[in-house]
Tab-separated table of C-alpha atoms in Angstrom:
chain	number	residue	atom	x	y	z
A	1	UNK	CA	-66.225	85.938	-33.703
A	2	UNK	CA	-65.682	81.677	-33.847
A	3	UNK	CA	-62.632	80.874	-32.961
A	4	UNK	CA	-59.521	80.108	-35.133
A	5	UNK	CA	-57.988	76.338	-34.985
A	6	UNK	CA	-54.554	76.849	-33.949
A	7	UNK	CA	-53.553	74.579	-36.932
A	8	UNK	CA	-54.541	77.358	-39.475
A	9	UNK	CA	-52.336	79.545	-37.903
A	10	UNK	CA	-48.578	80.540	-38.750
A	11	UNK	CA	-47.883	80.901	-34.880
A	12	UNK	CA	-49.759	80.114	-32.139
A	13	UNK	CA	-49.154	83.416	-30.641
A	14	UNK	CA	-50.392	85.090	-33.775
A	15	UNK	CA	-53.358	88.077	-33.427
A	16	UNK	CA	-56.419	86.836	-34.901
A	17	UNK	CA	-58.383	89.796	-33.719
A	18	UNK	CA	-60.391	91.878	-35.954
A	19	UNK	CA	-59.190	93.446	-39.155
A	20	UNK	CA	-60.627	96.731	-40.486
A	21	UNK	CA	-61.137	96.964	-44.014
A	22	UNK	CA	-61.304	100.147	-46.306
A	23	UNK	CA	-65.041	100.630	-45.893
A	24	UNK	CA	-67.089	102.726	-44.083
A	25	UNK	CA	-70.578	101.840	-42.724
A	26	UNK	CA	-73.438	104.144	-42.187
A	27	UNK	CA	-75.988	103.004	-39.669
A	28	UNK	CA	-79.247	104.600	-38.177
A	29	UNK	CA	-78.465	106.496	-34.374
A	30	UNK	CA	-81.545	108.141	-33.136
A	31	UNK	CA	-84.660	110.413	-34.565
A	32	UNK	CA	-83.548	113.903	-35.505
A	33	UNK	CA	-85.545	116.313	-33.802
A	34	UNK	CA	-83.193	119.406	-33.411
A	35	UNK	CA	-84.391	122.007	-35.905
A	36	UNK	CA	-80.958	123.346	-36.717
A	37	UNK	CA	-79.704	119.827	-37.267
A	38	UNK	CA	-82.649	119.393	-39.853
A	39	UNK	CA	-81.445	122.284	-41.635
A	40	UNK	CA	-77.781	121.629	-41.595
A	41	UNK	CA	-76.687	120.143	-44.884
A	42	UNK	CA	-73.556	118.732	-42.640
A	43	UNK	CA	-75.860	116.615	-40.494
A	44	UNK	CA	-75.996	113.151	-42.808
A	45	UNK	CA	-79.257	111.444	-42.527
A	46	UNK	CA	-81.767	108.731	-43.705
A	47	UNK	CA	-85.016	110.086	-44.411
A	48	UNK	CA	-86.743	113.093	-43.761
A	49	UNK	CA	-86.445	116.278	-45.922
A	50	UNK	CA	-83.112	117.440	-47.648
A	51	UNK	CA	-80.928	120.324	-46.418
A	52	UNK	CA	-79.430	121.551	-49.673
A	53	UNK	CA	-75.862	122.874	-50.219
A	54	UNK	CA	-76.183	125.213	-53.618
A	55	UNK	CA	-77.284	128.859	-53.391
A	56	UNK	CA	-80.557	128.044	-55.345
A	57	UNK	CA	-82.646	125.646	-54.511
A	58	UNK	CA	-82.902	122.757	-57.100
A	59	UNK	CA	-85.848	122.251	-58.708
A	60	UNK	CA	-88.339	120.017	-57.101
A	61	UNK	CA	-88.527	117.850	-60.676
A	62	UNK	CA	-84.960	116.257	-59.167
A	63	UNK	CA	-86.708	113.614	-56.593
A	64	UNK	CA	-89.591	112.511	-59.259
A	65	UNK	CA	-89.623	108.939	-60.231
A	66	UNK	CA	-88.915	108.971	-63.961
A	67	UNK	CA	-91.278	106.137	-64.633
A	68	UNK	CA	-94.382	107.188	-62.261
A	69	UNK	CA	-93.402	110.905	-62.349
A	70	UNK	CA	-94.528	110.631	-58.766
A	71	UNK	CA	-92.303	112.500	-55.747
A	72	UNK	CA	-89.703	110.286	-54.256
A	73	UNK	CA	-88.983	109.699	-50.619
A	74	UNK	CA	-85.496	110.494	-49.679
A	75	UNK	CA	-83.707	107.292	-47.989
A	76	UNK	CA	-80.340	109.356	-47.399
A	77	UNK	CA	-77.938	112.279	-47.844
A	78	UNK	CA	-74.629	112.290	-46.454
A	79	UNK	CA	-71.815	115.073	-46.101
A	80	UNK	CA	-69.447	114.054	-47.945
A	81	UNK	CA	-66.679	116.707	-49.257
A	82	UNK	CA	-63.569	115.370	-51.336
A	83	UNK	CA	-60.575	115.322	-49.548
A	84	UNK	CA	-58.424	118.345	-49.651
A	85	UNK	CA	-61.271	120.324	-51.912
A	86	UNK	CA	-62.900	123.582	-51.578
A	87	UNK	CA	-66.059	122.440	-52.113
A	88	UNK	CA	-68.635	121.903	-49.977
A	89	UNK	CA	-70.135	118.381	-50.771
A	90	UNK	CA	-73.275	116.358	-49.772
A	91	UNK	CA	-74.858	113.046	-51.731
A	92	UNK	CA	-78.426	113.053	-51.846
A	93	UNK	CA	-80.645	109.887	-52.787
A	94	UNK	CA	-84.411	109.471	-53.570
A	95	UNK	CA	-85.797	106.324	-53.867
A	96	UNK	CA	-89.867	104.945	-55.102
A	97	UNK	CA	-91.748	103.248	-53.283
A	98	UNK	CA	-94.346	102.735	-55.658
A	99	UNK	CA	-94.750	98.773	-56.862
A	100	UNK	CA	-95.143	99.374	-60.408
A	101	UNK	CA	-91.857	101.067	-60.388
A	102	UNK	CA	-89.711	98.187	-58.779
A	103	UNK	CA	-87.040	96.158	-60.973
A	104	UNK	CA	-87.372	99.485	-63.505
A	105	UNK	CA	-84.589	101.805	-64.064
A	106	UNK	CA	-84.153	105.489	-62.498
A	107	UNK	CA	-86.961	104.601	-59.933
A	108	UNK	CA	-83.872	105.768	-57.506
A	109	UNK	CA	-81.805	108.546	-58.111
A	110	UNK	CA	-78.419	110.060	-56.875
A	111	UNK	CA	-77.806	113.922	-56.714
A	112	UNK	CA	-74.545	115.859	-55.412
A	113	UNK	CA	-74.338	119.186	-54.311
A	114	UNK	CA	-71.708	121.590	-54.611
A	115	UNK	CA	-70.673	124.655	-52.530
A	116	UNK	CA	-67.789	127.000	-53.269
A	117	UNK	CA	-66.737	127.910	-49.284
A	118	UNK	CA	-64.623	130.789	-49.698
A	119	UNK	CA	-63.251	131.043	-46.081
A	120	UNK	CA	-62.268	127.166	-45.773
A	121	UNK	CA	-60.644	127.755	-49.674
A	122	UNK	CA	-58.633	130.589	-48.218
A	123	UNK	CA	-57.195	128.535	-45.905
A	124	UNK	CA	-56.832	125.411	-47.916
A	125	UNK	CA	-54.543	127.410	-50.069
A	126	UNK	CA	-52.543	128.760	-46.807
A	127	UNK	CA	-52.276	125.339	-45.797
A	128	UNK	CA	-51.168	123.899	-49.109
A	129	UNK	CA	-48.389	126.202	-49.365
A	130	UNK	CA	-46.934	125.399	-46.092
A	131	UNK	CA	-46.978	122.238	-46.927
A	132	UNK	CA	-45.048	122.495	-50.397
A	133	UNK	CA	-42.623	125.143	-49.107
A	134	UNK	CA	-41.838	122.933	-46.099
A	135	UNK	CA	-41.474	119.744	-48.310
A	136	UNK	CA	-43.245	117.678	-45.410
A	137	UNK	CA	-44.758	114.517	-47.055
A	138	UNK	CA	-43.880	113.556	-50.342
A	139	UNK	CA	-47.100	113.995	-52.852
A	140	UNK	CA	-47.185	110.025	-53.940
A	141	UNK	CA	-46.546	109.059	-50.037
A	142	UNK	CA	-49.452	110.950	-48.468
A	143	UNK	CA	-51.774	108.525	-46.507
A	144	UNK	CA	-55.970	108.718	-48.169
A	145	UNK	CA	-57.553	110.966	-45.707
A	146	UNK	CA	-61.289	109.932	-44.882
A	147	UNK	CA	-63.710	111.812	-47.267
A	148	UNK	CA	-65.953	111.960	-44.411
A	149	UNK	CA	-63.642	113.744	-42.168
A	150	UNK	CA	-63.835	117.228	-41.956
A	151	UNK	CA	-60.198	117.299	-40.441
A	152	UNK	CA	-59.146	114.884	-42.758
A	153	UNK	CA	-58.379	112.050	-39.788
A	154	UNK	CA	-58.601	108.480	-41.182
A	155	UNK	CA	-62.055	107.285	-39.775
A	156	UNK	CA	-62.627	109.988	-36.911
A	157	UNK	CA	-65.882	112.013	-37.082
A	158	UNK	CA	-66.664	110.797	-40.446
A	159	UNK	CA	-70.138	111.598	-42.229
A	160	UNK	CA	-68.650	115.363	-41.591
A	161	UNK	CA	-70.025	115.386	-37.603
A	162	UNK	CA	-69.660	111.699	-36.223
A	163	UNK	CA	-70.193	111.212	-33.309
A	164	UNK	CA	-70.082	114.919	-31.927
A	165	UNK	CA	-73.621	114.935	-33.473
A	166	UNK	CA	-74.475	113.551	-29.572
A	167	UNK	CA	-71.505	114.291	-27.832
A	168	UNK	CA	-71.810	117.984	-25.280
A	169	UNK	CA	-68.360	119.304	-27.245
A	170	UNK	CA	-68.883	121.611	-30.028
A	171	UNK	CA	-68.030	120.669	-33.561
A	172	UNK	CA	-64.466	121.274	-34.291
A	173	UNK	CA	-64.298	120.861	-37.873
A	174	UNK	CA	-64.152	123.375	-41.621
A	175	UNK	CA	-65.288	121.619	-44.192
A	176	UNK	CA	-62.645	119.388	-46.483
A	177	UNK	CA	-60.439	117.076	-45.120
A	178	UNK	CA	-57.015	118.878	-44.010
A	179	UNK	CA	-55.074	118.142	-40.735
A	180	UNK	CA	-53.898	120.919	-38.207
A	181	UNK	CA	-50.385	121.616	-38.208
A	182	UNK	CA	-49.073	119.369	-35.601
A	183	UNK	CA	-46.320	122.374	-34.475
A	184	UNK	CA	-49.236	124.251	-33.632
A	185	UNK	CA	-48.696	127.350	-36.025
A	186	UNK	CA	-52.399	127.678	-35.990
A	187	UNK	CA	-53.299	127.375	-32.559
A	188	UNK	CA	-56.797	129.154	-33.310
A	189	UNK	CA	-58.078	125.854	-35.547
A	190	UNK	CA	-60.699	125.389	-33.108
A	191	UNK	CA	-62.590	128.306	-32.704
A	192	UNK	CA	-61.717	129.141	-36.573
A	193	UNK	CA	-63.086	125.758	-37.876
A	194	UNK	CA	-66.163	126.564	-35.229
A	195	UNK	CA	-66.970	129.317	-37.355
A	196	UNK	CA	-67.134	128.260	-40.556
A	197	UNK	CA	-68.809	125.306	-40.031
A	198	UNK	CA	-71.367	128.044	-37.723
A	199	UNK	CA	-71.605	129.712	-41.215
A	200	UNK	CA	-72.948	127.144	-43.797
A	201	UNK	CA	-75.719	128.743	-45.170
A	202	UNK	CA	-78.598	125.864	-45.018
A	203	UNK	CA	-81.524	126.764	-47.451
A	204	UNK	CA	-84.766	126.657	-45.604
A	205	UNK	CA	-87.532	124.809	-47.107
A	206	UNK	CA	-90.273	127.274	-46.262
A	207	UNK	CA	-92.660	128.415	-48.989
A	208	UNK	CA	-90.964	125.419	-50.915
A	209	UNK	CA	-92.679	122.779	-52.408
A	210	UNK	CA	-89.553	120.375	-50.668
A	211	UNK	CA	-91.791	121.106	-48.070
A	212	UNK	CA	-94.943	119.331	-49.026
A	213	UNK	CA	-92.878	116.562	-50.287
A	214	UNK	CA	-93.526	113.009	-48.467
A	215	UNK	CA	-91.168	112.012	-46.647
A	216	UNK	CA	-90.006	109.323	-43.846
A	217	UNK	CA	-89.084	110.183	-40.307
A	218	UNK	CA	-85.544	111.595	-40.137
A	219	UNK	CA	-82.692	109.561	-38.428
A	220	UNK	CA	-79.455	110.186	-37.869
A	221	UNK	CA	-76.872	108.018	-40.117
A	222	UNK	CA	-72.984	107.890	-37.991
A	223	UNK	CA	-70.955	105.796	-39.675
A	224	UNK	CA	-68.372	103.168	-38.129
A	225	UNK	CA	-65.333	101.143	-39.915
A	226	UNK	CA	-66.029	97.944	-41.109
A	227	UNK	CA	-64.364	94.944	-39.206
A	228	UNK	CA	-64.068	91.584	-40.354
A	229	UNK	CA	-62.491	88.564	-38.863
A	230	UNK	CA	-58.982	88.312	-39.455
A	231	UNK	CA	-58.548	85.160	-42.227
A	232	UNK	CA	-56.388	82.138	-41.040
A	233	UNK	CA	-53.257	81.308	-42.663
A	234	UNK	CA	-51.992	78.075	-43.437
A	235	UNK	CA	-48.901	76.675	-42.360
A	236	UNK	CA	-46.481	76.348	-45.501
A	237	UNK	CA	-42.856	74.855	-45.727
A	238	UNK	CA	-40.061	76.977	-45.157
A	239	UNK	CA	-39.208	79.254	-48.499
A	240	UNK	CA	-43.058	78.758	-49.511
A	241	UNK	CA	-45.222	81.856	-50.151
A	242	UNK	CA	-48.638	82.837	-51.377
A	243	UNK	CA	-48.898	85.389	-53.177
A	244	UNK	CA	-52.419	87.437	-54.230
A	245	UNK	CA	-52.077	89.344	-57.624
A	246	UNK	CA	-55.352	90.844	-56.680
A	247	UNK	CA	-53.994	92.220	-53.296
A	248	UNK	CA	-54.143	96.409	-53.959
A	249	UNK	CA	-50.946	97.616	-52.340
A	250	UNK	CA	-52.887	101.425	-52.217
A	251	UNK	CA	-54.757	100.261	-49.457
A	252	UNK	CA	-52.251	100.095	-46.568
A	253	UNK	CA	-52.569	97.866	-44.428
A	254	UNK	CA	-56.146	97.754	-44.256
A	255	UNK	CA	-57.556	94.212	-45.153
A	256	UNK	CA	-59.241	94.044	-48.861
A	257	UNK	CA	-58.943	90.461	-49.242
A	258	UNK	CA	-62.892	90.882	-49.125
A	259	UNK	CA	-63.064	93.448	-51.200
A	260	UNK	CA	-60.564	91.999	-53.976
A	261	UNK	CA	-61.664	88.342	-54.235
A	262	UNK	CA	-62.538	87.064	-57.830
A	263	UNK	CA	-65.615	86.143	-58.978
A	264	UNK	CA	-66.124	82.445	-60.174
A	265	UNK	CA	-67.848	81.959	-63.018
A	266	UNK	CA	-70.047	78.836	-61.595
A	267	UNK	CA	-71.542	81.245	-58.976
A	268	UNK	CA	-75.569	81.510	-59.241
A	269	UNK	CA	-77.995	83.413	-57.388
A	270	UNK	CA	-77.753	81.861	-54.201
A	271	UNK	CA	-74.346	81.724	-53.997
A	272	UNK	CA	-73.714	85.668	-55.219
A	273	UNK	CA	-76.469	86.149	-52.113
A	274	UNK	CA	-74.939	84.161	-49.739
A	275	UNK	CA	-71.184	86.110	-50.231
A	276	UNK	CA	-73.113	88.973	-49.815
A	277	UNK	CA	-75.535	88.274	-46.674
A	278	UNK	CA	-72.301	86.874	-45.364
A	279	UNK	CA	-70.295	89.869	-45.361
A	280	UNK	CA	-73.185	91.571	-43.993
A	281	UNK	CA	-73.580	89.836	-41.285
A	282	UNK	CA	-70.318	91.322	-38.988
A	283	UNK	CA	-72.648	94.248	-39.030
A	284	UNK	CA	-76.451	93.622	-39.513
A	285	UNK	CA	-77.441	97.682	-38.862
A	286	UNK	CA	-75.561	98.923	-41.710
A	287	UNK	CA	-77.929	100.927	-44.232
A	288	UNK	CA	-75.157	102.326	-46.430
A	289	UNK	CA	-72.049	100.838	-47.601
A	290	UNK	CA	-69.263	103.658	-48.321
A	291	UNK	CA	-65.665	103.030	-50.183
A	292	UNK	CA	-64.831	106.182	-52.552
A	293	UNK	CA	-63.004	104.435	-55.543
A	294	UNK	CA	-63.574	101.133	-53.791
A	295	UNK	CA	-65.596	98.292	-55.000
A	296	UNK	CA	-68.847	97.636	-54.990
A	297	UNK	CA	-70.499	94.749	-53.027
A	298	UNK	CA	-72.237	92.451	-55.678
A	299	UNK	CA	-75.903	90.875	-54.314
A	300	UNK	CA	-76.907	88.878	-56.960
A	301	UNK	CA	-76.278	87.051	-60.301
A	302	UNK	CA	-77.511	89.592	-62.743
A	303	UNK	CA	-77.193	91.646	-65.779
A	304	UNK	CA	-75.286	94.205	-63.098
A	305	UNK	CA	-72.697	91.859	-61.650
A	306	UNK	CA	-71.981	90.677	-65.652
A	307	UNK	CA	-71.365	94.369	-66.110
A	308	UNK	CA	-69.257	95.430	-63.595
A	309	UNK	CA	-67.779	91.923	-63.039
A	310	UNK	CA	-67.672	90.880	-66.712
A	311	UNK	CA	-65.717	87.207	-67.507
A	312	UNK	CA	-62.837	87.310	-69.289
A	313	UNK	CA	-62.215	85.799	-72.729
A	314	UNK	CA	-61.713	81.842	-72.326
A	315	UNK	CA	-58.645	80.413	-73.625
A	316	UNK	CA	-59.626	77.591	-76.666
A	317	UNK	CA	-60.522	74.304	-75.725
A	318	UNK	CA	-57.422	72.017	-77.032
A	319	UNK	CA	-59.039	69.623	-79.787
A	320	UNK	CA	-56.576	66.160	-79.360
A	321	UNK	CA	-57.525	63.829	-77.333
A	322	UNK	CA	-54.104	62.907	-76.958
A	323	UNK	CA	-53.446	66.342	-74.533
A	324	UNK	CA	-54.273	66.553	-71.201
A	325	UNK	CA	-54.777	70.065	-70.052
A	326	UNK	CA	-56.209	71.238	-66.836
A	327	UNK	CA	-58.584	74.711	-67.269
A	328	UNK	CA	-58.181	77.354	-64.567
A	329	UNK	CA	-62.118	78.082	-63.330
A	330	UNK	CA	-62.614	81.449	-64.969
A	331	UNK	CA	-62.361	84.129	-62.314
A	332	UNK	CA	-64.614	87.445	-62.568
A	333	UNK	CA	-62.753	90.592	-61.645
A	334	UNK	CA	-64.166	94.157	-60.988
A	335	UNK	CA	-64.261	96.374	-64.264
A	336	UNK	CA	-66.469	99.750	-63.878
A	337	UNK	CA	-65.397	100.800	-67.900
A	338	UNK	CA	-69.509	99.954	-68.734
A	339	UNK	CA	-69.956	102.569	-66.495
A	340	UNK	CA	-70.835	106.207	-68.309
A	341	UNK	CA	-68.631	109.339	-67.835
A	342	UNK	CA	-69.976	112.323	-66.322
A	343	UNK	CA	-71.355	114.360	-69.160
A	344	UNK	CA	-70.203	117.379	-68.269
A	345	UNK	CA	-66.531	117.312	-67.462
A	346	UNK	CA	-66.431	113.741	-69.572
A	347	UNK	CA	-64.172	112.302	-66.294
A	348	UNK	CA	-64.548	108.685	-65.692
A	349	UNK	CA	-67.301	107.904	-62.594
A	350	UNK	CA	-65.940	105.599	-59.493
A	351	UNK	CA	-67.946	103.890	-57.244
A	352	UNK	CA	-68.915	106.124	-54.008
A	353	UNK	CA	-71.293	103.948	-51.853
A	354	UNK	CA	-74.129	101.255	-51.750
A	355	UNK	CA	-77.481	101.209	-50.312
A	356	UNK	CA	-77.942	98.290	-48.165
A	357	UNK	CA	-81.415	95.788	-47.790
A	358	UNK	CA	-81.564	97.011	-44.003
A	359	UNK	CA	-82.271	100.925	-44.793
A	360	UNK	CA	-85.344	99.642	-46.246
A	361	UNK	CA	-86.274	98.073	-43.172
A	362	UNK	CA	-85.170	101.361	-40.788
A	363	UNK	CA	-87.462	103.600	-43.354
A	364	UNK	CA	-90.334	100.875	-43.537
A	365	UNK	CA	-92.921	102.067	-40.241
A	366	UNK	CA	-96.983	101.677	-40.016
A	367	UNK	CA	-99.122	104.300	-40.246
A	368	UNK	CA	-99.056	104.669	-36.067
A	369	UNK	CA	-94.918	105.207	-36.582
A	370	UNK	CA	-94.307	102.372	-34.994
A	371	UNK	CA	-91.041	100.950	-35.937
A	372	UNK	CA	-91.457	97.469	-37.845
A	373	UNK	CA	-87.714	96.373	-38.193
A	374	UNK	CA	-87.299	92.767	-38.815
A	375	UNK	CA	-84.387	90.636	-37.101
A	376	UNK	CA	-81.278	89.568	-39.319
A	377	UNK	CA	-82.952	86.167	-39.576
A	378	UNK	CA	-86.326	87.222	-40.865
A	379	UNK	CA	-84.876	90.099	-43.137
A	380	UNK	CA	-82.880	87.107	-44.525
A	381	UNK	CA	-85.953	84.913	-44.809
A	382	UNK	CA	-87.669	87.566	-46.918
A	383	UNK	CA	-84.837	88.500	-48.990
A	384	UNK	CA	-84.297	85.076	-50.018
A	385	UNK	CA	-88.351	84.295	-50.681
A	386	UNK	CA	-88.020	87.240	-52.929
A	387	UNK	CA	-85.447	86.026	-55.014
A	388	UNK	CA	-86.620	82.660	-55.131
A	389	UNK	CA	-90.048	83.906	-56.046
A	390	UNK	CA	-88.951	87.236	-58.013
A	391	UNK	CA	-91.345	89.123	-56.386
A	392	UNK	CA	-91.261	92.877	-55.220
A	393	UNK	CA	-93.697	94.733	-53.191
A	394	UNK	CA	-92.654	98.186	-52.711
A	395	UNK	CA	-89.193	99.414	-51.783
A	396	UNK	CA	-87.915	96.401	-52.422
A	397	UNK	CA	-84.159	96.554	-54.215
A	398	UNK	CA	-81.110	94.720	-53.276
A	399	UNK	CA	-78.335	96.848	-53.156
A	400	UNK	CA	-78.326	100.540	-55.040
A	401	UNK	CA	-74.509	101.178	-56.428
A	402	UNK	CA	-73.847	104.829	-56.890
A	403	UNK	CA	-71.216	105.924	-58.971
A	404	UNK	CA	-69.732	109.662	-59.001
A	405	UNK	CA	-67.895	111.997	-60.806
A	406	UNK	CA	-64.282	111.385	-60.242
A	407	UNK	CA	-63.398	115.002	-60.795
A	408	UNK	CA	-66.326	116.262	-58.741
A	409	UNK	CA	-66.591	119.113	-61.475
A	410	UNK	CA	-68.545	121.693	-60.260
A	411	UNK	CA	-69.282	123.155	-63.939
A	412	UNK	CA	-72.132	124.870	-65.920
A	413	UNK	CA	-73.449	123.093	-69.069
A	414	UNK	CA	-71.027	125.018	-71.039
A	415	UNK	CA	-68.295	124.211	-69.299
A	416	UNK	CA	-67.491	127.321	-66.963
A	417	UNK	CA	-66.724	127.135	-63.500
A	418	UNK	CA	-69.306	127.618	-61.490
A	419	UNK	CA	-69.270	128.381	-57.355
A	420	UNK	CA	-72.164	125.747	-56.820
A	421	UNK	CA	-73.834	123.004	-58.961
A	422	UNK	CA	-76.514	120.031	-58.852
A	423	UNK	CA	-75.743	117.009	-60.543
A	424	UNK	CA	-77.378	113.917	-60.922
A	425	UNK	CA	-75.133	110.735	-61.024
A	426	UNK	CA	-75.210	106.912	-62.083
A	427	UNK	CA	-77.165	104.465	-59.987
A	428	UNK	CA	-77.188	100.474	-60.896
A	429	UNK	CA	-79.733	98.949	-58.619
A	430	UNK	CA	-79.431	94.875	-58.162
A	431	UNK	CA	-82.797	93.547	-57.721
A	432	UNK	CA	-82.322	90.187	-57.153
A	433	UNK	CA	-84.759	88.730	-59.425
């Protein structure tokens, strides 16, 4: 991190360390080789084949391009249960390759899959009811657990495993996000927890034509938080403050000035890019970008940054010459109402996660399976040649925005509950051209 000028600061013994933001970042950790760990639908990953989550297996038709009708590769699927749910949860993406099928719509795709687990429901309910009849927390005060969590701690073990994925202890984790009790009323968590996570029921994909289906070598994907350095503050007179309208007081004290900050309407493309590819840059591995009802990461000027960022109606220009009035730059501001409802349950869809430019380069290996990563500076050499040049070859996107059923409704078409489901979600992908 470059150091801070004393002068920006509001004390000179002020902590300029690191801040962590609200966002999650999956990155690549080793080849999965570890048959059960290929099977397990709680192991996230990037590449290789899927481990699926519903009772019957989804039909194959799900990872076809819809413009080349050719099978898809799948880049990633992540564990990913809702917090305090007794579902089961993993996000599954496929993604073309194919070069006649880049810049076009629906040439990647998002599933989810949902699992009813009736011994980690049993004991969500227990939970829950200790909870209410004890009055512990307040429902409005409770801190957001970590989706990723399976015991519900803020950024530990997230992407369901972590980093027990390598580590010689066993798994101590159920499914959903719920803490222990802390007066240790269930001193049998870990074995318990052991259990059920020993019993999720992986479908095999023998005699299966997931089988067949190309694929890239599987990887691990652990996910760290995201740190940024901490932003210096002017020195002001006494009684002075600054205050951000755009600050979100839901997020704690985690940092979001990132995260919040308008859009101007005089950005172009390079400027959009260079936000981005500076953000980016505290943490050049990262493959997926995760913030459940977060915001989205633009990467370029485009039709999807005027849709989610739209500009907001301009006041009228004042006609006399003999008034002199200074015009605010217009300021873009996150809106996701473009975005479609799910179309079963008809809740509103919040952004889940990003694909990032460097997964591309982690799946992208010669025939040999030799690894051809490029460095941060040549990735952003390339990047910036293609959209300069507006040329794709191949896997070639930007950023892929996947947005997800708020409700997580696990429903059939006519509206029933059902115990499992497979639904396919919204994905905006940002080109860069």
């Amino acid at each position: 991190m470059p150091p801070i000028d004393d002068d920006w600061s509001d004390s000179d013994e002020e902590d300029v360390s690191e801040v962590e933001t609200s966002v999650l970042l999956g990155t690549p950790d080793g080849t999965i080789t570890a048959a059960g760990d290929l099977g397990d639908a709680a192991v996230s990953r990037i590449g290789g084949h899927p481990a699926f989550l519903p009772a019957n297996e989804p039909p194959f038709s799900s990872s076809r391009c819809v413009i080349c009708s050719k099978p898809m590769e799948l880049l990633v699927q992540m564990w990913c249960p809702f917090e305090n749910s007794p579902m089961d949860r993993a996000l599954y993406v496929w993604g073309c390759a194919v070069p006649e099928c880049q810049a076009k719509e629906r040439s990647v795709r998002a599933w989810r899959g949902l699992r009813y687990n009736d011994a980690y429901a049993a004991k969500l309910e227990k939970k829950m009811a200790k909870q209410k009849e004890k009055a512990i927390i307040p429902e409005k005060s409770k801190p957001k657990a970590n989706p990723f969590s399976a015991m519900g701690t803020l950024n530990q073990t997230p992407f369901g495993l972590g980093a027990q994925i390598f580590g010689d202890a066993a798994p101590a984790a159920s499914s959903a996000g719920v803490e222990a009790e802390d007066d240790g009323a269930e001193s049998d968590t870990t074995s318990s927890d052991e259990e059920l996570l020993t019993a999720l029921a992986s479908t095999t994909l023998e005699e299966s034509p997931w089988r067949s289906a190309p694929s890239y070598p599987p990887l691990y994907l652990s996910t760290c938080s995201e740190y940024l350095p901490a932003q210096p503050k002017l020195k002001l007179p006494p009684g002075v403050q600054v205050v951000d309208p755009l600050d979100d007081p839901g997020k704690g004290d985690k940092d979001v000035s990132w995260i919040s900050e308008a859009y101007e309407n005089s950005l172009d493309v390079d400027q959009v890019f260079e936000r981005f590819t500076k953000r980016v840059a505290y943490e050049g591995d990262q493959c997926v970008r995760y913030e459940l009802e977060g915001t989205p990461l633009p990467y370029a000027s485009d039709s999807v940054l005027d849709s989610l960022f739209p500009l907001p109606p301009t006041p009228p220009v004042p006609v006399t010459k003999a008034v002199f009035t200074v015009m605010p730059p217009t300021k873009r501001t996150y809106d996701p109402s473009s975005i479609p409802p799910c179309p079963v349950c008809k809740s509103k869809r919040v952004f889940e996660c990003q694909l990032m430019p460097n997964l591309i380069n982690v799946l992208r290996r010669d025939a040999d399976g030799k690894d051809k990563r490029l460095t941060d500076e040549e990735r952003r050499t390339l990047v910036e040649q293609e959209l300069k040049r507006g040329k794709s070859r191949g896997m070639e996107w930007g950023t892929c925005l996947i947005f997800s059923c708020s409700r997580d409704c696990s429903l059939t078409d006519d509206g029933k509950e059902a115990r499992d489901s497979w639904r396919e979600e919204t994905v905006l992908i940002q080109w860069g051209v």
